[in-house]
Every structure is written in C-alpha cells, then in structure tokens.
Coordinates of C-alpha atoms in Angstrom, one line a residue:
M1 CA 9.2 14.2 -45.9
L2 CA 12.7 13.3 -44.9
D3 CA 14.6 10.5 -46.7
R4 CA 17.2 8.4 -45.0
R5 CA 20.1 10.7 -45.7
A6 CA 18.2 13.8 -44.6
L7 CA 17.1 12.0 -41.4
L8 CA 20.6 11.1 -40.5
A9 CA 21.8 14.6 -41.3
A10 CA 19.2 16.1 -39.0
F11 CA 20.6 14.0 -36.2
A12 CA 24.2 14.6 -36.9
A13 CA 24.1 18.1 -35.3
L14 CA 22.6 16.7 -32.0
P15 CA 24.9 16.2 -29.1
A16 CA 26.8 13.0 -28.1
A17 CA 25.8 11.3 -24.8
L18 CA 28.3 13.2 -22.8
P19 CA 29.9 16.6 -23.7
A20 CA 33.2 16.3 -25.4
G21 CA 36.0 15.9 -22.8
F22 CA 33.6 15.5 -19.9
A23 CA 34.8 12.1 -18.9
A24 CA 38.5 13.1 -19.3
R25 CA 38.0 16.1 -17.1
G26 CA 36.3 13.9 -14.4
A27 CA 34.3 15.2 -11.5
R28 CA 34.7 18.8 -10.5
A29 CA 33.7 20.2 -7.1
A30 CA 30.8 22.5 -6.9
E31 CA 31.8 26.1 -7.7
P32 CA 30.9 29.0 -5.4
G33 CA 28.7 31.5 -7.1
V34 CA 27.9 29.2 -10.1
L35 CA 24.8 27.2 -10.9
R36 CA 25.8 24.5 -13.4
I37 CA 22.7 23.4 -15.4
G38 CA 22.5 20.3 -17.6
Y39 CA 20.0 20.6 -20.4
Q40 CA 18.8 18.7 -23.5
K41 CA 17.8 19.9 -27.0
N42 CA 14.2 20.6 -26.1
G43 CA 11.9 22.2 -23.6
I44 CA 11.8 24.9 -21.0
L45 CA 15.5 25.0 -20.1
V46 CA 16.5 25.8 -23.7
V47 CA 14.1 28.7 -23.7
A48 CA 15.3 29.9 -20.4
R49 CA 18.9 29.8 -21.7
Q50 CA 18.0 31.8 -24.8
Q51 CA 16.1 34.4 -22.7
G52 CA 18.7 34.7 -19.9
I53 CA 16.0 34.7 -17.3
I54 CA 17.8 32.5 -14.8
E55 CA 20.9 34.6 -15.0
R56 CA 19.0 37.7 -14.3
R57 CA 17.2 36.1 -11.4
L58 CA 20.4 34.8 -9.8
A59 CA 22.5 37.9 -10.2
P60 CA 21.2 39.5 -7.0
L61 CA 22.2 36.3 -5.2
G62 CA 25.7 36.6 -6.5
H63 CA 25.4 33.7 -8.9
T64 CA 26.1 33.1 -12.6
V65 CA 25.0 30.2 -14.7
R66 CA 27.0 27.6 -16.7
W67 CA 25.1 25.5 -19.3
V68 CA 26.1 22.0 -20.2
E69 CA 24.3 20.1 -23.0
F70 CA 23.4 16.4 -23.1
S71 CA 21.7 14.2 -25.6
F72 CA 19.4 12.4 -23.0
G73 CA 18.7 12.0 -19.3
P74 CA 21.0 9.1 -18.1
P75 CA 24.3 10.9 -19.1
L76 CA 23.0 14.1 -17.5
L77 CA 22.3 12.4 -14.2
E78 CA 25.7 10.7 -14.5
A79 CA 27.2 14.1 -14.6
L80 CA 25.1 15.2 -11.6
A81 CA 26.4 12.2 -9.7
L82 CA 30.0 13.0 -10.6
D83 CA 29.5 16.6 -9.4
G84 CA 29.8 17.9 -13.0
I85 CA 26.5 19.8 -12.8
D86 CA 24.2 20.9 -10.0
F87 CA 20.8 20.9 -11.7
G88 CA 19.0 19.6 -14.8
Q89 CA 15.8 18.2 -16.3
T90 CA 15.0 14.6 -17.4
G91 CA 12.1 12.3 -18.0
D92 CA 10.7 9.8 -15.5
A93 CA 13.1 6.9 -15.7
P94 CA 16.6 8.4 -15.3
P95 CA 16.2 9.6 -11.7
I96 CA 14.9 6.2 -10.8
F97 CA 18.0 4.4 -12.1
A98 CA 20.2 7.1 -10.6
Q99 CA 18.5 6.8 -7.1
A100 CA 18.8 3.0 -7.3
A101 CA 22.5 3.5 -8.0
R102 CA 22.7 5.6 -4.8
S103 CA 23.1 9.0 -6.6
N104 CA 22.6 11.8 -4.1
L105 CA 19.9 13.6 -6.0
V106 CA 16.6 15.3 -5.2
Y107 CA 13.4 16.0 -7.1
A108 CA 13.0 19.8 -7.0
A109 CA 9.9 20.2 -9.3
A110 CA 7.8 18.5 -11.8
Q111 CA 6.4 19.1 -15.3
E112 CA 3.4 16.9 -15.4
A113 CA 2.7 15.3 -18.8
G114 CA 5.7 17.3 -20.0
G115 CA 7.0 14.2 -21.8
S116 CA 3.9 13.8 -24.0
G117 CA 5.9 14.5 -27.1
A118 CA 7.1 10.9 -27.4
G119 CA 5.9 7.7 -28.9
I120 CA 6.8 4.5 -30.8
L121 CA 7.8 4.9 -34.5
L122 CA 7.7 2.4 -37.3
P123 CA 10.0 2.5 -40.3
K124 CA 8.8 2.5 -43.9
G125 CA 7.2 -0.7 -45.0
S126 CA 6.5 -2.0 -41.5
G127 CA 3.7 -4.5 -41.2
I128 CA 3.1 -3.7 -37.5
R129 CA -0.4 -2.4 -37.0
S130 CA -1.0 -2.6 -33.2
L131 CA 1.0 -2.7 -30.0
A132 CA 0.3 -6.4 -29.8
D133 CA 2.2 -6.8 -33.0
L134 CA 5.4 -5.8 -31.2
K135 CA 5.6 -9.4 -29.9
G136 CA 8.9 -10.9 -31.1
K137 CA 10.1 -7.7 -32.6
R138 CA 13.3 -5.6 -32.2
V139 CA 12.3 -2.5 -30.3
A140 CA 14.9 0.2 -29.7
F141 CA 15.1 2.7 -26.9
A142 CA 17.7 4.4 -24.7
K143 CA 18.3 2.3 -21.6
A144 CA 17.2 4.0 -18.3
S145 CA 15.4 6.7 -20.3
S146 CA 11.8 7.8 -20.4
A147 CA 11.5 5.8 -23.6
H148 CA 12.5 2.7 -21.7
N149 CA 9.5 3.2 -19.3
L150 CA 7.2 4.1 -22.2
T151 CA 8.1 0.9 -24.0
I152 CA 7.3 -1.2 -21.0
A153 CA 4.0 0.7 -20.4
A154 CA 3.1 0.1 -24.1
L155 CA 3.7 -3.7 -23.7
E156 CA 1.5 -3.7 -20.6
K157 CA -1.2 -1.9 -22.4
A158 CA -1.1 -4.6 -25.1
G159 CA -1.1 -7.5 -22.7
L160 CA 2.5 -8.3 -23.5
T161 CA 5.5 -8.6 -21.2
Y162 CA 9.1 -7.3 -21.5
A163 CA 10.2 -10.8 -22.4
D164 CA 7.9 -10.7 -25.4
I165 CA 10.1 -8.3 -27.3
E166 CA 13.8 -8.1 -28.2
P167 CA 15.0 -4.9 -26.5
V168 CA 17.7 -3.0 -28.4
T169 CA 19.2 -0.4 -26.1
L170 CA 20.7 2.5 -28.1
A171 CA 21.4 6.1 -27.6
P172 CA 19.2 8.4 -29.7
A173 CA 21.7 9.1 -32.5
D174 CA 22.6 5.4 -32.8
A175 CA 18.9 4.4 -32.8
A176 CA 18.2 6.9 -35.5
A177 CA 20.9 5.3 -37.7
A178 CA 19.5 1.8 -37.0
F179 CA 16.0 3.0 -37.7
A180 CA 17.0 4.6 -41.0
R181 CA 18.7 1.5 -42.3
G182 CA 15.8 -0.8 -41.2
S183 CA 17.7 -2.9 -38.6
I184 CA 15.1 -2.4 -35.9
D185 CA 11.3 -3.0 -36.1
A186 CA 10.2 -0.1 -33.9
W187 CA 11.8 2.9 -32.0
T188 CA 10.5 4.5 -28.8
I189 CA 11.8 8.1 -28.7
W190 CA 11.0 11.6 -27.4
D191 CA 11.1 15.1 -28.8
P192 CA 12.9 16.6 -30.6
Y193 CA 14.2 13.3 -32.0
F194 CA 10.6 12.1 -32.3
A195 CA 9.5 15.1 -34.2
I196 CA 12.5 14.9 -36.6
A197 CA 12.1 11.2 -37.2
E198 CA 8.3 11.2 -37.7
A199 CA 8.8 13.3 -40.8
G200 CA 10.8 10.6 -42.5
E201 CA 9.5 9.1 -45.7
G202 CA 7.0 6.3 -44.9
V203 CA 7.5 6.6 -41.1
R204 CA 4.4 5.9 -39.1
I205 CA 3.5 6.5 -35.4
L206 CA 2.4 3.2 -33.8
A207 CA 1.3 5.0 -30.6
S208 CA 2.0 8.3 -28.9
A209 CA 2.7 8.7 -25.2
T210 CA -0.7 10.3 -24.7
E211 CA -2.2 7.0 -26.0
I212 CA 0.0 4.9 -23.8
A213 CA 0.7 6.5 -20.4
P214 CA 1.3 10.1 -19.1
Q215 CA 4.9 11.0 -18.9
T216 CA 6.2 13.6 -16.4
N217 CA 9.5 15.4 -16.6
F218 CA 11.4 16.3 -13.5
F219 CA 13.8 19.1 -12.4
L220 CA 16.5 17.5 -10.4
A221 CA 19.4 18.8 -8.3
S222 CA 22.3 17.3 -6.3
R223 CA 21.3 17.1 -2.7
P224 CA 24.4 18.9 -1.4
F225 CA 23.6 21.9 -3.7
A226 CA 19.9 21.8 -2.8
E227 CA 20.6 21.8 0.9
G228 CA 23.6 24.2 0.8
R229 CA 22.2 26.7 -1.6
A230 CA 18.4 26.3 -1.3
P231 CA 17.6 30.0 -2.1
V232 CA 19.5 29.8 -5.4
L233 CA 17.7 26.6 -6.4
A234 CA 14.3 28.1 -5.4
A235 CA 15.0 31.2 -7.4
A236 CA 16.0 29.2 -10.5
I237 CA 12.8 27.1 -10.3
D238 CA 10.7 30.3 -9.8
A239 CA 12.3 31.7 -12.9
L240 CA 11.5 28.5 -14.8
G241 CA 7.9 28.9 -13.7
E242 CA 7.8 32.3 -15.4
V243 CA 9.3 30.8 -18.6
A244 CA 6.7 28.0 -18.6
T245 CA 3.9 30.6 -18.4
W246 CA 5.4 32.5 -21.3
C247 CA 5.9 29.4 -23.3
T248 CA 2.2 28.5 -23.0
Q249 CA 1.2 31.9 -24.2
N250 CA 3.8 32.2 -27.1
R251 CA 4.1 28.8 -28.8
G252 CA 5.2 30.3 -32.1
A253 CA 8.0 32.3 -30.5
V254 CA 9.0 29.3 -28.4
A255 CA 9.4 27.2 -31.6
E256 CA 11.6 29.9 -33.2
L257 CA 13.7 30.2 -30.0
L258 CA 14.2 26.5 -29.7
S259 CA 15.1 26.0 -33.3
Q260 CA 17.6 28.9 -33.1
G261 CA 19.1 27.6 -29.9
T262 CA 19.3 23.9 -30.9
G263 CA 19.7 23.7 -34.7
V264 CA 16.7 21.4 -34.9
P265 CA 14.6 22.2 -38.0
L266 CA 11.8 24.7 -37.3
A267 CA 9.0 22.4 -38.7
A268 CA 10.1 19.6 -36.3
T269 CA 10.4 22.1 -33.4
R270 CA 6.9 23.4 -34.1
R271 CA 5.5 19.9 -33.8
A272 CA 7.3 19.3 -30.5
V273 CA 6.1 22.6 -29.1
D274 CA 2.5 22.2 -30.1
R275 CA 2.2 19.0 -28.0
T276 CA 4.1 20.1 -24.9
D277 CA 2.4 21.0 -21.7
Y278 CA 4.5 23.9 -20.3
V279 CA 3.5 23.8 -16.6
I280 CA 5.9 23.5 -13.7
G281 CA 4.7 22.5 -10.3
P282 CA 5.8 21.1 -6.9
M283 CA 6.3 17.4 -6.2
T284 CA 2.7 16.7 -5.0
E285 CA 1.6 13.5 -3.5
R286 CA 0.0 12.6 -6.8
V287 CA 3.2 13.1 -8.7
I288 CA 5.2 11.2 -6.1
A289 CA 2.8 8.3 -6.2
A290 CA 2.9 8.1 -10.0
Q291 CA 6.7 8.1 -10.0
Q292 CA 6.7 5.5 -7.4
R293 CA 4.6 3.2 -9.6
V294 CA 7.2 3.7 -12.4
A295 CA 10.0 2.8 -9.9
D296 CA 8.1 -0.3 -8.8
R297 CA 7.6 -1.4 -12.4
F298 CA 11.4 -1.3 -13.0
H299 CA 12.1 -3.2 -9.8
A300 CA 9.5 -5.9 -10.6
L301 CA 11.3 -6.5 -13.9
K302 CA 14.6 -6.6 -12.1
L303 CA 15.9 -3.7 -14.1
I304 CA 17.0 -1.9 -11.0
P305 CA 18.7 -3.9 -8.2
K306 CA 16.6 -2.9 -5.3
P307 CA 13.3 -1.2 -4.4
I308 CA 13.6 2.6 -3.9
R309 CA 11.3 5.1 -2.2
I310 CA 10.8 8.2 -4.3
A311 CA 9.6 10.3 -1.3
D312 CA 13.1 9.9 0.2
A313 CA 14.5 12.0 -2.6
V314 CA 12.0 14.8 -2.7
W315 CA 13.4 18.2 -1.9
A316 CA 11.7 20.4 0.8
A317 CA 11.7 23.8 -0.7
P318 CA 12.4 26.7 1.8
A319 CA 9.3 28.4 3.2
R320 CA 8.5 31.8 1.6
N321 CA 8.4 34.9 3.7
G322 CA 5.1 36.7 4.0

C-alpha cells in the first residue's frame, strides 16, 4: 500500500491543468497538415500515441500529428475552444459545460462505459459507510469534470441533494494532496488517479462508477476542423477503433504501454486497464439521450447557465464509399 508520501510522489509526475506555457502562447490558428490531439494520462489515445497508428493512417492524407497532454477534461476543452488543439477525449461533463459556454465543438464518437474506472474514495480512518453518510461532508471533485457528474449521481442514488454536501472543487493533483492530509471527507476521481489513490494505506472505495451510474467518454473535435477536414477526422477515429479492438485483446500489453507512456506505476495501470471497456462507437440515439440527461441534470442544479441540446453538437461523419 502507498503511504501519504508515496501517494503524493505518484501524483507529482502527472501534468498540470494546462501544458506549461499554453496560456502565455494563447490561441493558435489551426495548422494545415497537422492534427493537434489533446490527451490525458489514460486510455486509448495514450496507446495510439505509443503505437503511432494515427500518424500512419493520416500520412497518405498529408497530415502529421501533434500531441498535447492535459490533466483532465475541462482544460483540454478550454484549449479546444482557444484553437490550441483540434481533437481530444474527455468524460461526460466537460463538453456539456463547454457547449453551455458556446464552445464550437462537436461530438465525433463515443466510448460507452469507458469511464467506469472511477469512484468515490475515503481516506484512512473514515467513518463513512454508505452514500447516505456523505450528508454534511466535504466531497472533493474537479469542477465540470466527469467526477462532478458522478458525485451528483451518487447523491441522487442515496436520496440526497447537491445542497446536502459541501462541494470542494479541486483539480486532481490538488485533491490528492487534500485527500492525503485528511482535509476532505471523500474524493470522487477517475483513472489513473483513482487507481493510484486506492492503493493508499487505509483507503477505501465507498462506491465505484459501475455501482452508481454508467459513464461514457467522448471524442470531441472543433467544429471548424470537423467540417473543414472531415476525412482526416474520420480516418483518426477509424484508427482509434483499431486501437480499441487491440486493447480489448491485449490488456497486459496495454498496461505496459500506458505505464511506459505516462509514468504511472504499472500496478495502478493494470487496475485501470482491467476495468476499462475499450469500445468506440458512433453517437447513437441512446448515447445522445443519456448525455442529454446529464446536461439536464446540470441545468436543473443551475450549474450551467442555460439548457443545451446535445444533438445540436453531434458531428455528421462523411458517408463511406462502397
């Protein structure tokens, strides 16, 4: 098990919210012949980067790939809105907040239940035994992230409301520090942070995402890129579909690739890989409806300023020949 010092050391190598110097550089115009991909320290995009499969698929289309790393979804979509990247993957909540803020994004594909490696963690010595025990407690999560939605869904499952807890909105690295020193009562977080932290001494899982609500990950693109370079985006998604199939069939190798590519300890990476559903599919009516329910939940709580319609931001992939 990890002690407090080891836990913080494991998080120290993980990225800041925005890449160093990103804000100072400001927005950059889309680059001809380059697909700029934002990624996080887990999942299919990391494997794709290690394998170079998107680069190989886009080469005949005259495109190269530039990779930009983020610690979680909201900063990634901020970069998308600022034209700092063209494409990336996040959980369910970030694109809802981005769309409500009038970001010109589109949903290009979905990874249903791809965010199942998440949950609510309790620190050593916690007396919390059920979701209902969260009433009146300090619960940490990253604002506008999938953990934000998972926290609300957990409260609903327990018959509680958002007003029944004291929300503590922290980026993952800051939440890890607060969790380690015992200044929060519970922490909602996703892999690989979840997998790292759950190995901490005395740490308990109050509930996992699979016990609370399904969580879908999304592949998102800027609308101008999706409309102006649709064949490039389609080719990248096709390549990721191949990566997803390979991941399902080679979980041991996936864990090794992810650990090598991210610096996350292999044991934690294996836990994350074992509970991930590596399937990429289109934005079906079922997926759109489920994401709309998440958006409506945030609006009902006045966490986004206006209602949004998910279907308005769904990309129409180009028809295939033959």
